[in-house]
Short mmCIF file of N, CA and C in Angstrom, two decimals:
data_model
loop_
_atom_site.label_atom_id
_atom_site.label_comp_id
_atom_site.label_asym_id
_atom_site.label_seq_id
_atom_site.Cartn_x
_atom_site.Cartn_y
_atom_site.Cartn_z
N UNK A 541 13.51 8.04 17.44
CA UNK A 541 14.42 7.94 16.31
C UNK A 541 15.78 8.48 16.73
N UNK A 542 16.80 7.82 16.24
CA UNK A 542 18.17 8.30 16.48
C UNK A 542 18.88 8.33 15.14
N UNK A 543 19.48 9.47 14.85
CA UNK A 543 20.19 9.66 13.59
C UNK A 543 21.68 9.75 13.88
N UNK A 544 22.49 9.02 13.10
CA UNK A 544 23.94 9.03 13.27
C UNK A 544 24.63 9.08 11.91
N UNK A 545 25.83 9.61 11.91
CA UNK A 545 26.65 9.69 10.69
C UNK A 545 27.56 8.47 10.63
N UNK A 546 27.80 8.00 9.43
CA UNK A 546 28.85 7.01 9.23
C UNK A 546 29.61 7.40 7.96
N UNK A 547 30.86 6.98 7.90
CA UNK A 547 31.67 7.29 6.72
C UNK A 547 32.10 6.00 6.04
N UNK A 548 32.35 6.13 4.77
CA UNK A 548 32.92 5.02 4.02
C UNK A 548 33.62 5.59 2.80
N UNK A 549 34.40 4.78 2.16
CA UNK A 549 35.17 5.22 0.99
C UNK A 549 34.51 4.73 -0.28
N UNK A 550 34.50 5.60 -1.27
CA UNK A 550 33.94 5.29 -2.58
C UNK A 550 35.00 5.63 -3.62
N UNK A 551 35.16 4.78 -4.60
CA UNK A 551 36.10 5.05 -5.68
C UNK A 551 35.34 5.54 -6.90
N UNK A 552 35.69 6.75 -7.32
CA UNK A 552 35.06 7.37 -8.48
C UNK A 552 36.17 7.75 -9.46
N UNK A 553 36.13 7.16 -10.64
CA UNK A 553 37.14 7.43 -11.66
C UNK A 553 38.56 7.34 -11.09
N UNK A 554 38.84 6.23 -10.42
CA UNK A 554 40.16 5.92 -9.86
C UNK A 554 40.57 6.81 -8.69
N UNK A 555 39.67 7.61 -8.18
CA UNK A 555 39.97 8.44 -7.01
C UNK A 555 39.10 7.97 -5.86
N UNK A 556 39.73 7.75 -4.71
CA UNK A 556 38.99 7.33 -3.52
C UNK A 556 38.57 8.56 -2.73
N UNK A 557 37.27 8.60 -2.41
CA UNK A 557 36.68 9.75 -1.73
C UNK A 557 35.96 9.26 -0.48
N UNK A 558 36.10 10.02 0.63
CA UNK A 558 35.32 9.73 1.82
C UNK A 558 33.94 10.32 1.63
N UNK A 559 32.91 9.52 1.81
CA UNK A 559 31.54 10.00 1.75
C UNK A 559 30.86 9.67 3.07
N UNK A 560 29.79 10.37 3.34
CA UNK A 560 29.09 10.22 4.61
C UNK A 560 27.63 9.88 4.37
N UNK A 561 27.13 9.01 5.21
CA UNK A 561 25.74 8.62 5.13
C UNK A 561 25.10 8.72 6.50
N UNK A 562 23.85 8.29 6.56
CA UNK A 562 23.08 8.37 7.80
C UNK A 562 22.53 6.99 8.14
N UNK A 563 22.63 6.64 9.40
CA UNK A 563 21.96 5.46 9.92
C UNK A 563 20.85 5.96 10.84
N UNK A 564 19.64 5.50 10.59
CA UNK A 564 18.49 5.87 11.41
C UNK A 564 18.05 4.62 12.17
N UNK A 565 17.94 4.76 13.48
CA UNK A 565 17.47 3.65 14.31
C UNK A 565 16.14 4.05 14.93
N UNK A 566 15.12 3.23 14.72
CA UNK A 566 13.81 3.54 15.27
C UNK A 566 13.65 2.96 16.68
N UNK A 567 12.49 3.19 17.29
CA UNK A 567 12.25 2.78 18.67
C UNK A 567 12.29 1.26 18.85
N UNK A 568 12.05 0.51 17.81
CA UNK A 568 12.11 -0.95 17.89
C UNK A 568 13.51 -1.51 17.66
N UNK A 569 14.47 -0.63 17.38
CA UNK A 569 15.84 -1.06 17.14
C UNK A 569 16.16 -1.39 15.69
N UNK A 570 15.21 -1.15 14.80
CA UNK A 570 15.46 -1.36 13.37
C UNK A 570 16.36 -0.25 12.84
N UNK A 571 17.36 -0.61 12.08
CA UNK A 571 18.29 0.38 11.52
C UNK A 571 18.09 0.49 10.02
N UNK A 572 18.09 1.73 9.54
CA UNK A 572 17.95 2.03 8.12
C UNK A 572 19.16 2.84 7.70
N UNK A 573 19.80 2.44 6.61
CA UNK A 573 21.04 3.07 6.16
C UNK A 573 20.81 3.83 4.86
N UNK A 574 21.32 5.05 4.83
CA UNK A 574 21.26 5.90 3.64
C UNK A 574 22.70 6.27 3.28
N UNK A 575 23.21 5.66 2.20
CA UNK A 575 24.61 5.82 1.79
C UNK A 575 24.84 7.07 0.93
N UNK A 576 26.10 7.47 0.90
CA UNK A 576 26.59 8.47 -0.06
C UNK A 576 25.72 9.72 -0.14
N UNK A 577 25.43 10.32 0.99
CA UNK A 577 24.61 11.53 0.98
C UNK A 577 25.45 12.75 0.62
N UNK A 578 26.65 12.84 1.18
CA UNK A 578 27.50 14.01 0.92
C UNK A 578 28.96 13.67 1.23
N UNK A 579 29.86 14.52 0.74
CA UNK A 579 31.27 14.41 1.10
C UNK A 579 31.62 15.41 2.19
N UNK A 580 30.66 16.22 2.62
CA UNK A 580 30.90 17.23 3.65
C UNK A 580 30.37 16.77 5.01
N UNK A 581 31.28 16.35 5.85
CA UNK A 581 30.87 15.91 7.19
C UNK A 581 30.28 17.08 7.99
N UNK A 582 30.85 18.27 7.82
CA UNK A 582 30.39 19.45 8.57
C UNK A 582 28.91 19.73 8.33
N UNK A 583 28.49 19.76 7.07
CA UNK A 583 27.08 20.02 6.76
C UNK A 583 26.18 18.91 7.28
N UNK A 584 26.64 17.69 7.15
CA UNK A 584 25.83 16.56 7.59
C UNK A 584 25.69 16.54 9.11
N UNK A 585 26.73 16.94 9.84
CA UNK A 585 26.64 17.01 11.30
C UNK A 585 25.55 17.99 11.74
N UNK A 586 25.46 19.12 11.07
CA UNK A 586 24.43 20.10 11.39
C UNK A 586 23.04 19.54 11.09
N UNK A 587 22.91 18.84 9.98
CA UNK A 587 21.64 18.24 9.60
C UNK A 587 21.24 17.17 10.61
N UNK A 588 22.17 16.33 11.02
CA UNK A 588 21.91 15.28 12.00
C UNK A 588 21.49 15.90 13.34
N UNK A 589 22.15 16.96 13.74
CA UNK A 589 21.79 17.63 15.00
C UNK A 589 20.34 18.11 14.94
N UNK A 590 19.95 18.70 13.82
CA UNK A 590 18.57 19.15 13.64
C UNK A 590 17.60 17.97 13.74
N UNK A 591 17.89 16.90 13.03
CA UNK A 591 17.00 15.73 13.03
C UNK A 591 16.81 15.17 14.44
N UNK A 592 17.90 15.08 15.19
CA UNK A 592 17.81 14.54 16.55
C UNK A 592 17.11 15.51 17.50
N UNK A 593 17.38 16.80 17.37
CA UNK A 593 16.73 17.79 18.23
C UNK A 593 15.22 17.81 18.02
N UNK A 594 14.81 17.71 16.76
CA UNK A 594 13.39 17.77 16.42
C UNK A 594 12.69 16.41 16.47
N UNK A 595 13.47 15.36 16.73
CA UNK A 595 12.93 13.99 16.78
C UNK A 595 12.08 13.70 15.54
N UNK A 596 12.67 13.92 14.39
CA UNK A 596 11.99 13.77 13.10
C UNK A 596 11.66 12.30 12.84
N UNK A 597 10.43 12.03 12.45
CA UNK A 597 10.01 10.66 12.14
C UNK A 597 10.65 10.21 10.83
N UNK A 598 10.69 8.92 10.63
CA UNK A 598 11.27 8.38 9.40
C UNK A 598 10.49 8.86 8.18
N UNK A 599 9.19 8.96 8.32
CA UNK A 599 8.35 9.43 7.21
C UNK A 599 8.72 10.87 6.82
N UNK A 600 8.89 11.73 7.80
CA UNK A 600 9.26 13.12 7.51
C UNK A 600 10.73 13.25 7.11
N UNK A 601 11.56 12.31 7.57
CA UNK A 601 12.98 12.34 7.25
C UNK A 601 13.21 12.39 5.74
N UNK A 602 12.45 11.63 5.00
CA UNK A 602 12.62 11.60 3.55
C UNK A 602 12.44 12.98 2.94
N UNK A 603 11.48 13.73 3.43
CA UNK A 603 11.24 15.09 2.93
C UNK A 603 12.42 15.99 3.28
N UNK A 604 12.86 15.94 4.55
CA UNK A 604 13.99 16.76 4.97
C UNK A 604 15.27 16.37 4.23
N UNK A 605 15.45 15.08 3.96
CA UNK A 605 16.64 14.63 3.23
C UNK A 605 16.67 15.21 1.82
N UNK A 606 15.54 15.21 1.15
CA UNK A 606 15.48 15.81 -0.19
C UNK A 606 15.82 17.29 -0.14
N UNK A 607 15.28 18.00 0.82
CA UNK A 607 15.58 19.44 0.97
C UNK A 607 17.07 19.65 1.27
N UNK A 608 17.64 18.79 2.12
CA UNK A 608 19.05 18.90 2.44
C UNK A 608 19.92 18.69 1.21
N UNK A 609 19.63 17.66 0.45
CA UNK A 609 20.41 17.37 -0.75
C UNK A 609 20.28 18.49 -1.77
N UNK A 610 19.09 19.03 -1.93
CA UNK A 610 18.87 20.15 -2.85
C UNK A 610 19.66 21.40 -2.44
N UNK A 611 19.93 21.53 -1.13
CA UNK A 611 20.63 22.73 -0.66
C UNK A 611 22.14 22.64 -0.80
N UNK A 612 22.67 21.45 -1.12
CA UNK A 612 24.14 21.29 -1.25
C UNK A 612 24.67 21.95 -2.50
#
């Protein structure tokens, strides 16, 4: 598994905000995209580093993602 950050812009109540998501690529090359996770690139970079270091499976990723979002 490989986890990467991507950014995109979202307009909320006439204000454009940069948000960050995660792209997960599995061993077969399939990519899964999770949009609008946070507006903090710094926190997400730390989370991505953990996921890549621990080689977290996609199944376990969902659990870790919920914990990460709850901690924001």
